């Protein structure tokens, strides 16, 4: 039994301007203790995929396919069952730590909240677990008494990670946890995450636009474009020897820290990802692809196994038309 198994997941937002198919048939598996990175530019459907796993999508979203967490069918659960799974079995760390924290409550109370809700333990034990969690993310226990505004951005993000760990879930989904932080703090938070994976054996889905960060942190990486996976494989090979032209563009785009434009347009790649409500025909990447040939404009592409645990959705790669 895998920790998480997703099959043919489709998520469509229904809006007044028409349907927005943000996730279009994604399969993925995360084994217990494994780390999976999901890469891709802004708008490719990464957060939609992440929020679907814990049924945190808005009502306007229609979801089909299968999501199994430790063999439990997430999409078939009642809201009561979903609430029991959140925090206790799987938890999400979002990008903007400020939004996830209540500004008028001490951070220690907030880290303890999921423990109080999900476990029947005395308040003294809650406090000692909160202190332990703060230590685990490299913050002194005394910071439990601080309010969110008294902490730096990196410290707040670590509080969010501590909160995610509070009920000892088997799976943590970290959605661009370091994107809003400057480079030094980003490295510190990444180290905290890496140490936690090694110490606790928690399974991790790590979402980032930055392939180099994923290559360093994760066992496997999946590259997402326009709502689909276009390449999956061991993280080092995707980074050093990418198969799909989109992965190659991401791998070649070294992060220029402090340049907000970077996350929207990696170096060497013209334009933006398509809007999911208005997708190009054929391979959705063809308008931006330097290697596209005529057939790429009309022929649909699927992920094809290419050996050594690697898969790519590119006709030029799978058919060897290089
Ligand atoms: N609540 C929503 N309603 C309608 N469209 C949405 C909503 N959330 C996201 N989208 C659209 O879905 C697509 C994927 O978004 P998202 O999952 O946030 O991508 P990523 O996390 O990769 O940046 C985008 O085109 C975005 O505009
Ligand atoms: Mg996102």
mmCIF file with all atom_site columns, N, CA, C and O in Angstrom, residues 6-57:
data_model
loop_
_atom_site.group_PDB
_atom_site.id
_atom_site.type_symbol
_atom_site.label_atom_id
_atom_site.label_alt_id
_atom_site.label_comp_id
_atom_site.label_asym_id
_atom_site.label_entity_id
_atom_site.label_seq_id
_atom_site.pdbx_PDB_ins_code
_atom_site.Cartn_x
_atom_site.Cartn_y
_atom_site.Cartn_z
_atom_site.occupancy
_atom_site.B_iso_or_equiv
_atom_site.pdbx_formal_charge
_atom_site.auth_seq_id
_atom_site.auth_comp_id
_atom_site.auth_asym_id
_atom_site.auth_atom_id
_atom_site.pdbx_PDB_model_num
ATOM 1   N N  . UNK A 1 6  ? -2.606  8.827  -6.490  1.00 0.00 ? 6  UNK A N  1
ATOM 2   C CA . UNK A 1 6  ? -3.562  9.652  -7.234  1.00 0.00 ? 6  UNK A CA 1
ATOM 3   C C  . UNK A 1 6  ? -3.690  9.088  -8.640  1.00 0.00 ? 6  UNK A C  1
ATOM 4   O O  . UNK A 1 6  ? -2.683  8.806  -9.296  1.00 0.00 ? 6  UNK A O  1
ATOM 5   N N  . UNK A 1 7  ? -4.953  8.903  -9.068  1.00 0.00 ? 7  UNK A N  1
ATOM 6   C CA . UNK A 1 7  ? -5.179  8.351  -10.400 1.00 0.00 ? 7  UNK A CA 1
ATOM 7   C C  . UNK A 1 7  ? -6.107  9.238  -11.200 1.00 0.00 ? 7  UNK A C  1
ATOM 8   O O  . UNK A 1 7  ? -7.207  9.559  -10.740 1.00 0.00 ? 7  UNK A O  1
ATOM 9   N N  . UNK A 1 8  ? -5.658  9.611  -12.384 1.00 0.00 ? 8  UNK A N  1
ATOM 10  C CA . UNK A 1 8  ? -6.461  10.369 -13.344 1.00 0.00 ? 8  UNK A CA 1
ATOM 11  C C  . UNK A 1 8  ? -7.211  11.531 -12.691 1.00 0.00 ? 8  UNK A C  1
ATOM 12  O O  . UNK A 1 8  ? -8.408  11.695 -12.891 1.00 0.00 ? 8  UNK A O  1
ATOM 13  N N  . UNK A 1 9  ? -6.508  12.307 -11.897 1.00 0.00 ? 9  UNK A N  1
ATOM 14  C CA . UNK A 1 9  ? -7.150  13.433 -11.206 1.00 0.00 ? 9  UNK A CA 1
ATOM 15  C C  . UNK A 1 9  ? -7.425  14.582 -12.184 1.00 0.00 ? 9  UNK A C  1
ATOM 16  O O  . UNK A 1 9  ? -6.539  15.025 -12.918 1.00 0.00 ? 9  UNK A O  1
ATOM 17  N N  . UNK A 1 10 ? -8.658  15.033 -12.184 1.00 0.00 ? 10 UNK A N  1
ATOM 18  C CA . UNK A 1 10 ? -9.051  16.171 -13.010 1.00 0.00 ? 10 UNK A CA 1
ATOM 19  C C  . UNK A 1 10 ? -9.738  17.177 -12.090 1.00 0.00 ? 10 UNK A C  1
ATOM 20  O O  . UNK A 1 10 ? -10.665 16.811 -11.379 1.00 0.00 ? 10 UNK A O  1
ATOM 21  N N  . UNK A 1 11 ? -9.298  18.424 -12.149 1.00 0.00 ? 11 UNK A N  1
ATOM 22  C CA . UNK A 1 11 ? -9.957  19.477 -11.381 1.00 0.00 ? 11 UNK A CA 1
ATOM 23  C C  . UNK A 1 11 ? -10.321 20.607 -12.338 1.00 0.00 ? 11 UNK A C  1
ATOM 24  O O  . UNK A 1 11 ? -9.462  21.136 -13.045 1.00 0.00 ? 11 UNK A O  1
ATOM 25  N N  . UNK A 1 12 ? -11.597 20.951 -12.376 1.00 0.00 ? 12 UNK A N  1
ATOM 26  C CA . UNK A 1 12 ? -12.071 22.031 -13.237 1.00 0.00 ? 12 UNK A CA 1
ATOM 27  C C  . UNK A 1 12 ? -12.787 23.068 -12.385 1.00 0.00 ? 12 UNK A C  1
ATOM 28  O O  . UNK A 1 12 ? -13.664 22.730 -11.604 1.00 0.00 ? 12 UNK A O  1
ATOM 29  N N  . UNK A 1 13 ? -12.350 24.333 -12.509 1.00 0.00 ? 13 UNK A N  1
ATOM 30  C CA . UNK A 1 13 ? -13.058 25.424 -11.852 1.00 0.00 ? 13 UNK A CA 1
ATOM 31  C C  . UNK A 1 13 ? -14.162 25.889 -12.792 1.00 0.00 ? 13 UNK A C  1
ATOM 32  O O  . UNK A 1 13 ? -13.906 26.158 -13.969 1.00 0.00 ? 13 UNK A O  1
ATOM 33  N N  . UNK A 1 14 ? -15.387 25.974 -12.280 1.00 0.00 ? 14 UNK A N  1
ATOM 34  C CA . UNK A 1 14 ? -16.494 26.475 -13.099 1.00 0.00 ? 14 UNK A CA 1
ATOM 35  C C  . UNK A 1 14 ? -16.639 27.961 -12.825 1.00 0.00 ? 14 UNK A C  1
ATOM 36  O O  . UNK A 1 14 ? -16.717 28.373 -11.673 1.00 0.00 ? 14 UNK A O  1
ATOM 37  N N  . UNK A 1 15 ? -16.635 28.759 -13.873 1.00 0.00 ? 15 UNK A N  1
ATOM 38  C CA . UNK A 1 15 ? -16.746 30.206 -13.677 1.00 0.00 ? 15 UNK A CA 1
ATOM 39  C C  . UNK A 1 15 ? -17.671 30.821 -14.700 1.00 0.00 ? 15 UNK A C  1
ATOM 40  O O  . UNK A 1 15 ? -18.121 30.150 -15.634 1.00 0.00 ? 15 UNK A O  1
ATOM 41  N N  . UNK A 1 16 ? -17.939 32.114 -14.513 1.00 0.00 ? 16 UNK A N  1
ATOM 42  C CA . UNK A 1 16 ? -18.837 32.803 -15.442 1.00 0.00 ? 16 UNK A CA 1
ATOM 43  C C  . UNK A 1 16 ? -18.200 32.907 -16.825 1.00 0.00 ? 16 UNK A C  1
ATOM 44  O O  . UNK A 1 16 ? -18.891 32.981 -17.833 1.00 0.00 ? 16 UNK A O  1
ATOM 45  N N  . UNK A 1 17 ? -16.861 32.896 -16.863 1.00 0.00 ? 17 UNK A N  1
ATOM 46  C CA . UNK A 1 17 ? -16.164 32.989 -18.148 1.00 0.00 ? 17 UNK A CA 1
ATOM 47  C C  . UNK A 1 17 ? -15.980 31.618 -18.791 1.00 0.00 ? 17 UNK A C  1
ATOM 48  O O  . UNK A 1 17 ? -15.266 31.479 -19.775 1.00 0.00 ? 17 UNK A O  1
ATOM 49  N N  . UNK A 1 18 ? -16.547 30.588 -18.192 1.00 0.00 ? 18 UNK A N  1
ATOM 50  C CA . UNK A 1 18 ? -16.384 29.237 -18.733 1.00 0.00 ? 18 UNK A CA 1
ATOM 51  C C  . UNK A 1 18 ? -15.568 28.356 -17.807 1.00 0.00 ? 18 UNK A C  1
ATOM 52  O O  . UNK A 1 18 ? -15.199 28.776 -16.711 1.00 0.00 ? 18 UNK A O  1
ATOM 53  N N  . UNK A 1 19 ? -15.289 27.147 -18.261 1.00 0.00 ? 19 UNK A N  1
ATOM 54  C CA . UNK A 1 19 ? -14.571 26.183 -17.430 1.00 0.00 ? 19 UNK A CA 1
ATOM 55  C C  . UNK A 1 19 ? -13.063 26.403 -17.482 1.00 0.00 ? 19 UNK A C  1
ATOM 56  O O  . UNK A 1 19 ? -12.512 26.737 -18.527 1.00 0.00 ? 19 UNK A O  1
ATOM 57  N N  . UNK A 1 20 ? -12.419 26.206 -16.342 1.00 0.00 ? 20 UNK A N  1
ATOM 58  C CA . UNK A 1 20 ? -10.967 26.297 -16.274 1.00 0.00 ? 20 UNK A CA 1
ATOM 59  C C  . UNK A 1 20 ? -10.422 24.927 -15.818 1.00 0.00 ? 20 UNK A C  1
ATOM 60  O O  . UNK A 1 20 ? -10.416 24.618 -14.630 1.00 0.00 ? 20 UNK A O  1
ATOM 61  N N  . UNK A 1 21 ? -10.019 24.092 -16.776 1.00 0.00 ? 21 UNK A N  1
ATOM 62  C CA . UNK A 1 21 ? -9.497  22.774 -16.385 1.00 0.00 ? 21 UNK A CA 1
ATOM 63  C C  . UNK A 1 21 ? -8.062  22.893 -15.888 1.00 0.00 ? 21 UNK A C  1
ATOM 64  O O  . UNK A 1 21 ? -7.110  22.829 -16.661 1.00 0.00 ? 21 UNK A O  1
ATOM 65  N N  . UNK A 1 22 ? -7.904  23.082 -14.576 1.00 0.00 ? 22 UNK A N  1
ATOM 66  C CA . UNK A 1 22 ? -6.586  23.407 -14.011 1.00 0.00 ? 22 UNK A CA 1
ATOM 67  C C  . UNK A 1 22 ? -5.704  22.167 -13.839 1.00 0.00 ? 22 UNK A C  1
ATOM 68  O O  . UNK A 1 22 ? -4.484  22.253 -13.920 1.00 0.00 ? 22 UNK A O  1
ATOM 69  N N  . UNK A 1 23 ? -6.317  21.019 -13.565 1.00 0.00 ? 23 UNK A N  1
ATOM 70  C CA . UNK A 1 23 ? -5.573  19.755 -13.493 1.00 0.00 ? 23 UNK A CA 1
ATOM 71  C C  . UNK A 1 23 ? -6.259  18.775 -14.436 1.00 0.00 ? 23 UNK A C  1
ATOM 72  O O  . UNK A 1 23 ? -7.473  18.575 -14.358 1.00 0.00 ? 23 UNK A O  1
ATOM 73  N N  . UNK A 1 24 ? -5.494  18.184 -15.391 1.00 0.00 ? 24 UNK A N  1
ATOM 74  C CA . UNK A 1 24 ? -6.124  17.439 -16.480 1.00 0.00 ? 24 UNK A CA 1
ATOM 75  C C  . UNK A 1 24 ? -5.592  16.005 -16.577 1.00 0.00 ? 24 UNK A C  1
ATOM 76  O O  . UNK A 1 24 ? -4.911  15.654 -17.517 1.00 0.00 ? 24 UNK A O  1
ATOM 77  N N  . UNK A 1 25 ? -5.867  15.221 -15.555 1.00 0.00 ? 25 UNK A N  1
ATOM 78  C CA . UNK A 1 25 ? -5.488  13.817 -15.661 1.00 0.00 ? 25 UNK A CA 1
ATOM 79  C C  . UNK A 1 25 ? -4.098  13.556 -15.112 1.00 0.00 ? 25 UNK A C  1
ATOM 80  O O  . UNK A 1 25 ? -3.177  13.221 -15.851 1.00 0.00 ? 25 UNK A O  1
ATOM 81  N N  . UNK A 1 26 ? -3.949  13.718 -13.800 1.00 0.00 ? 26 UNK A N  1
ATOM 82  C CA . UNK A 1 26 ? -2.636  13.510 -13.173 1.00 0.00 ? 26 UNK A CA 1
ATOM 83  C C  . UNK A 1 26 ? -2.639  12.183 -12.406 1.00 0.00 ? 26 UNK A C  1
ATOM 84  O O  . UNK A 1 26 ? -3.586  11.864 -11.693 1.00 0.00 ? 26 UNK A O  1
ATOM 85  N N  . UNK A 1 27 ? -1.579  11.394 -12.589 1.00 0.00 ? 27 UNK A N  1
ATOM 86  C CA . UNK A 1 27 ? -1.334  10.190 -11.795 1.00 0.00 ? 27 UNK A CA 1
ATOM 87  C C  . UNK A 1 27 ? -0.063  10.430 -10.998 1.00 0.00 ? 27 UNK A C  1
ATOM 88  O O  . UNK A 1 27 ? 0.907   10.929 -11.558 1.00 0.00 ? 27 UNK A O  1
ATOM 89  N N  . UNK A 1 28 ? -0.100  10.077 -9.719  1.00 0.00 ? 28 UNK A N  1
ATOM 90  C CA . UNK A 1 28 ? 1.170   10.085 -8.984  1.00 0.00 ? 28 UNK A CA 1
ATOM 91  C C  . UNK A 1 28 ? 1.103   9.180  -7.766  1.00 0.00 ? 28 UNK A C  1
ATOM 92  O O  . UNK A 1 28 ? 0.019   8.893  -7.258  1.00 0.00 ? 28 UNK A O  1
ATOM 93  N N  . UNK A 1 29 ? 2.268   8.724  -7.330  1.00 0.00 ? 29 UNK A N  1
ATOM 94  C CA . UNK A 1 29 ? 2.368   7.854  -6.161  1.00 0.00 ? 29 UNK A CA 1
ATOM 95  C C  . UNK A 1 29 ? 3.477   8.381  -5.255  1.00 0.00 ? 29 UNK A C  1
ATOM 96  O O  . UNK A 1 29 ? 4.537   8.773  -5.735  1.00 0.00 ? 29 UNK A O  1
ATOM 97  N N  . UNK A 1 30 ? 3.179   8.441  -3.959  1.00 0.00 ? 30 UNK A N  1
ATOM 98  C CA . UNK A 1 30 ? 4.224   8.748  -2.978  1.00 0.00 ? 30 UNK A CA 1
ATOM 99  C C  . UNK A 1 30 ? 4.252   7.597  -1.976  1.00 0.00 ? 30 UNK A C  1
ATOM 100 O O  . UNK A 1 30 ? 3.226   7.279  -1.371  1.00 0.00 ? 30 UNK A O  1
ATOM 101 N N  . UNK A 1 31 ? 5.402   6.960  -1.828  1.00 0.00 ? 31 UNK A N  1
ATOM 102 C CA . UNK A 1 31 ? 5.540   5.882  -0.846  1.00 0.00 ? 31 UNK A CA 1
ATOM 103 C C  . UNK A 1 31 ? 5.855   6.500  0.511   1.00 0.00 ? 31 UNK A C  1
ATOM 104 O O  . UNK A 1 31 ? 6.336   7.635  0.596   1.00 0.00 ? 31 UNK A O  1
ATOM 105 N N  . UNK A 1 32 ? 5.594   5.734  1.569   1.00 0.00 ? 32 UNK A N  1
ATOM 106 C CA . UNK A 1 32 ? 5.880   6.221  2.925   1.00 0.00 ? 32 UNK A CA 1
ATOM 107 C C  . UNK A 1 32 ? 7.337   6.663  3.022   1.00 0.00 ? 32 UNK A C  1
ATOM 108 O O  . UNK A 1 32 ? 8.234   5.972  2.556   1.00 0.00 ? 32 UNK A O  1
ATOM 109 N N  . UNK A 1 33 ? 7.547   7.832  3.588   1.00 0.00 ? 33 UNK A N  1
ATOM 110 C CA . UNK A 1 33 ? 8.904   8.320  3.785   1.00 0.00 ? 33 UNK A CA 1
ATOM 111 C C  . UNK A 1 33 ? 9.580   8.870  2.539   1.00 0.00 ? 33 UNK A C  1
ATOM 112 O O  . UNK A 1 33 ? 10.716  9.334  2.596   1.00 0.00 ? 33 UNK A O  1
ATOM 113 N N  . UNK A 1 34 ? 8.879   8.825  1.403   1.00 0.00 ? 34 UNK A N  1
ATOM 114 C CA . UNK A 1 34 ? 9.489   9.302  0.165   1.00 0.00 ? 34 UNK A CA 1
ATOM 115 C C  . UNK A 1 34 ? 9.217   10.804 -0.023  1.00 0.00 ? 34 UNK A C  1
ATOM 116 O O  . UNK A 1 34 ? 8.248   11.339 0.510   1.00 0.00 ? 34 UNK A O  1
ATOM 117 N N  . UNK A 1 35 ? 10.088  11.448 -0.785  1.00 0.00 ? 35 UNK A N  1
ATOM 118 C CA . UNK A 1 35 ? 9.870   12.859 -1.083  1.00 0.00 ? 35 UNK A CA 1
ATOM 119 C C  . UNK A 1 35 ? 9.680   13.040 -2.586  1.00 0.00 ? 35 UNK A C  1
ATOM 120 O O  . UNK A 1 35 ? 10.506  12.593 -3.383  1.00 0.00 ? 35 UNK A O  1
ATOM 121 N N  . UNK A 1 36 ? 8.575   13.678 -2.949  1.00 0.00 ? 36 UNK A N  1
ATOM 122 C CA . UNK A 1 36 ? 8.278   13.943 -4.354  1.00 0.00 ? 36 UNK A CA 1
ATOM 123 C C  . UNK A 1 36 ? 8.251   15.450 -4.568  1.00 0.00 ? 36 UNK A C  1
ATOM 124 O O  . UNK A 1 36 ? 7.550   16.169 -3.853  1.00 0.00 ? 36 UNK A O  1
ATOM 125 N N  . UNK A 1 37 ? 9.013   15.926 -5.526  1.00 0.00 ? 37 UNK A N  1
ATOM 126 C CA . UNK A 1 37 ? 8.983   17.337 -5.877  1.00 0.00 ? 37 UNK A CA 1
ATOM 127 C C  . UNK A 1 37 ? 8.036   17.549 -7.049  1.00 0.00 ? 37 UNK A C  1
ATOM 128 O O  . UNK A 1 37 ? 7.976   16.718 -7.951  1.00 0.00 ? 37 UNK A O  1
ATOM 129 N N  . UNK A 1 38 ? 7.295   18.657 -7.024  1.00 0.00 ? 38 UNK A N  1
ATOM 130 C CA . UNK A 1 38 ? 6.484   19.017 -8.186  1.00 0.00 ? 38 UNK A CA 1
ATOM 131 C C  . UNK A 1 38 ? 6.940   20.383 -8.658  1.00 0.00 ? 38 UNK A C  1
ATOM 132 O O  . UNK A 1 38 ? 6.889   21.362 -7.902  1.00 0.00 ? 38 UNK A O  1
ATOM 133 N N  . UNK A 1 39 ? 7.413   20.419 -9.911  1.00 0.00 ? 39 UNK A N  1
ATOM 134 C CA . UNK A 1 39 ? 7.965   21.653 -10.467 1.00 0.00 ? 39 UNK A CA 1
ATOM 135 C C  . UNK A 1 39 ? 7.029   22.190 -11.541 1.00 0.00 ? 39 UNK A C  1
ATOM 136 O O  . UNK A 1 39 ? 6.209   21.467 -12.085 1.00 0.00 ? 39 UNK A O  1
ATOM 137 N N  . UNK A 1 40 ? 7.205   23.447 -11.868 1.00 0.00 ? 40 UNK A N  1
ATOM 138 C CA . UNK A 1 40 ? 6.404   24.055 -12.933 1.00 0.00 ? 40 UNK A CA 1
ATOM 139 C C  . UNK A 1 40 ? 6.191   25.522 -12.639 1.00 0.00 ? 40 UNK A C  1
ATOM 140 O O  . UNK A 1 40 ? 6.208   25.936 -11.489 1.00 0.00 ? 40 UNK A O  1
ATOM 141 N N  . UNK A 1 41 ? 5.993   26.297 -13.710 1.00 0.00 ? 41 UNK A N  1
ATOM 142 C CA . UNK A 1 41 ? 5.775   27.729 -13.525 1.00 0.00 ? 41 UNK A CA 1
ATOM 143 C C  . UNK A 1 41 ? 4.427   27.997 -12.867 1.00 0.00 ? 41 UNK A C  1
ATOM 144 O O  . UNK A 1 41 ? 3.558   27.128 -12.795 1.00 0.00 ? 41 UNK A O  1
ATOM 145 N N  . UNK A 1 42 ? 4.261   29.255 -12.487 1.00 0.00 ? 42 UNK A N  1
ATOM 146 C CA . UNK A 1 42 ? 3.015   29.703 -11.910 1.00 0.00 ? 42 UNK A CA 1
ATOM 147 C C  . UNK A 1 42 ? 1.870   29.453 -12.896 1.00 0.00 ? 42 UNK A C  1
ATOM 148 O O  . UNK A 1 42 ? 2.014   29.714 -14.088 1.00 0.00 ? 42 UNK A O  1
ATOM 149 N N  . UNK A 1 43 ? 0.752   28.941 -12.395 1.00 0.00 ? 43 UNK A N  1
ATOM 150 C CA . UNK A 1 43 ? -0.420  28.730 -13.238 1.00 0.00 ? 43 UNK A CA 1
ATOM 151 C C  . UNK A 1 43 ? -0.519  27.346 -13.852 1.00 0.00 ? 43 UNK A C  1
ATOM 152 O O  . UNK A 1 43 ? -1.450  27.059 -14.604 1.00 0.00 ? 43 UNK A O  1
ATOM 153 N N  . UNK A 1 44 ? 0.431   26.460 -13.541 1.00 0.00 ? 44 UNK A N  1
ATOM 154 C CA . UNK A 1 44 ? 0.424   25.124 -14.149 1.00 0.00 ? 44 UNK A CA 1
ATOM 155 C C  . UNK A 1 44 ? -0.455  24.119 -13.402 1.00 0.00 ? 44 UNK A C  1
ATOM 156 O O  . UNK A 1 44 ? -0.589  22.971 -13.830 1.00 0.00 ? 44 UNK A O  1
ATOM 157 N N  . UNK A 1 45 ? -1.028  24.527 -12.252 1.00 0.00 ? 45 UNK A N  1
ATOM 158 C CA . UNK A 1 45 ? -1.958  23.647 -11.548 1.00 0.00 ? 45 UNK A CA 1
ATOM 159 C C  . UNK A 1 45 ? -1.396  22.974 -10.311 1.00 0.00 ? 45 UNK A C  1
ATOM 160 O O  . UNK A 1 45 ? -2.045  22.102 -9.728  1.00 0.00 ? 45 UNK A O  1
ATOM 161 N N  . UNK A 1 46 ? -0.215  23.390 -9.855  1.00 0.00 ? 46 UNK A N  1
ATOM 162 C CA . UNK A 1 46 ? 0.431   22.739 -8.715  1.00 0.00 ? 46 UNK A CA 1
ATOM 163 C C  . UNK A 1 46 ? -0.384  22.900 -7.423  1.00 0.00 ? 46 UNK A C  1
ATOM 164 O O  . UNK A 1 46 ? -0.620  21.928 -6.709  1.00 0.00 ? 46 UNK A O  1
ATOM 165 N N  . UNK A 1 47 ? -0.792  24.125 -7.127  1.00 0.00 ? 47 UNK A N  1
ATOM 166 C CA . UNK A 1 47 ? -1.547  24.354 -5.885  1.00 0.00 ? 47 UNK A CA 1
ATOM 167 C C  . UNK A 1 47 ? -2.920  23.701 -5.950  1.00 0.00 ? 47 UNK A C  1
ATOM 168 O O  . UNK A 1 47 ? -3.425  23.214 -4.935  1.00 0.00 ? 47 UNK A O  1
ATOM 169 N N  . UNK A 1 48 ? -3.514  23.694 -7.135  1.00 0.00 ? 48 UNK A N  1
ATOM 170 C CA . UNK A 1 48 ? -4.815  23.038 -7.288  1.00 0.00 ? 48 UNK A CA 1
ATOM 171 C C  . UNK A 1 48 ? -4.682  21.557 -6.952  1.00 0.00 ? 48 UNK A C  1
ATOM 172 O O  . UNK A 1 48 ? -5.499  20.992 -6.215  1.00 0.00 ? 48 UNK A O  1
ATOM 173 N N  . UNK A 1 49 ? -3.640  20.935 -7.460  1.00 0.00 ? 49 UNK A N  1
ATOM 174 C CA . UNK A 1 49 ? -3.373  19.525 -7.170  1.00 0.00 ? 49 UNK A CA 1
ATOM 175 C C  . UNK A 1 49 ? -3.181  19.320 -5.661  1.00 0.00 ? 49 UNK A C  1
ATOM 176 O O  . UNK A 1 49 ? -3.768  18.416 -5.052  1.00 0.00 ? 49 UNK A O  1
ATOM 177 N N  . UNK A 1 50 ? -2.373  20.198 -5.039  1.00 0.00 ? 50 UNK A N  1
ATOM 178 C CA . UNK A 1 50 ? -2.074  20.056 -3.609  1.00 0.00 ? 50 UNK A CA 1
ATOM 179 C C  . UNK A 1 50 ? -3.338  20.203 -2.761  1.00 0.00 ? 50 UNK A C  1
ATOM 180 O O  . UNK A 1 50 ? -3.587  19.403 -1.851  1.00 0.00 ? 50 UNK A O  1
ATOM 181 N N  . UNK A 1 51 ? -4.142  21.200 -3.070  1.00 0.00 ? 51 UNK A N  1
ATOM 182 C CA . UNK A 1 51 ? -5.321  21.451 -2.239  1.00 0.00 ? 51 UNK A CA 1
ATOM 183 C C  . UNK A 1 51 ? -6.383  20.375 -2.451  1.00 0.00 ? 51 UNK A C  1
ATOM 184 O O  . UNK A 1 51 ? -7.162  20.096 -1.544  1.00 0.00 ? 51 UNK A O  1
ATOM 185 N N  . UNK A 1 52 ? -6.391  19.750 -3.635  1.00 0.00 ? 52 UNK A N  1
ATOM 186 C CA . UNK A 1 52 ? -7.361  18.676 -3.888  1.00 0.00 ? 52 UNK A CA 1
ATOM 187 C C  . UNK A 1 52 ? -7.120  17.503 -2.949  1.00 0.00 ? 52 UNK A C  1
ATOM 188 O O  . UNK A 1 52 ? -8.069  16.847 -2.511  1.00 0.00 ? 52 UNK A O  1
ATOM 189 N N  . UNK A 1 53 ? -5.860  17.252 -2.602  1.00 0.00 ? 53 UNK A N  1
ATOM 190 C CA . UNK A 1 53 ? -5.525  16.084 -1.782  1.00 0.00 ? 53 UNK A CA 1
ATOM 191 C C  . UNK A 1 53 ? -6.212  16.147 -0.417  1.00 0.00 ? 53 UNK A C  1
ATOM 192 O O  . UNK A 1 53 ? -6.629  15.131 0.132   1.00 0.00 ? 53 UNK A O  1
ATOM 193 N N  . UNK A 1 54 ? -6.363  17.370 0.132   1.00 0.00 ? 54 UNK A N  1
ATOM 194 C CA . UNK A 1 54 ? -7.027  17.497 1.430   1.00 0.00 ? 54 UNK A CA 1
ATOM 195 C C  . UNK A 1 54 ? -8.417  18.116 1.300   1.00 0.00 ? 54 UNK A C  1
ATOM 196 O O  . UNK A 1 54 ? -8.960  18.621 2.279   1.00 0.00 ? 54 UNK A O  1
ATOM 197 N N  . UNK A 1 55 ? -8.972  18.062 0.096   1.00 0.00 ? 55 UNK A N  1
ATOM 198 C CA . UNK A 1 55 ? -10.324 18.590 -0.165  1.00 0.00 ? 55 UNK A CA 1
ATOM 199 C C  . UNK A 1 55 ? -10.458 20.040 0.319   1.00 0.00 ? 55 UNK A C  1
ATOM 200 O O  . UNK A 1 55 ? -11.435 20.406 0.949   1.00 0.00 ? 55 UNK A O  1
ATOM 201 N N  . UNK A 1 56 ? -9.449  20.854 -0.005  1.00 0.00 ? 56 UNK A N  1
ATOM 202 C CA . UNK A 1 56 ? -9.485  22.259 0.395   1.00 0.00 ? 56 UNK A CA 1
ATOM 203 C C  . UNK A 1 56 ? -9.858  23.176 -0.766  1.00 0.00 ? 56 UNK A C  1
ATOM 204 O O  . UNK A 1 56 ? -9.721  24.385 -0.678  1.00 0.00 ? 56 UNK A O  1
ATOM 205 N N  . UNK A 1 57 ? -10.349 22.607 -1.863  1.00 0.00 ? 57 UNK A N  1
ATOM 206 C CA . UNK A 1 57 ? -10.696 23.409 -3.033  1.00 0.00 ? 57 UNK A CA 1
ATOM 207 C C  . UNK A 1 57 ? -11.995 24.171 -2.799  1.00 0.00 ? 57 UNK A C  1
ATOM 208 O O  . UNK A 1 57 ? -12.847 23.744 -2.023  1.00 0.00 ? 57 UNK A O  1
#
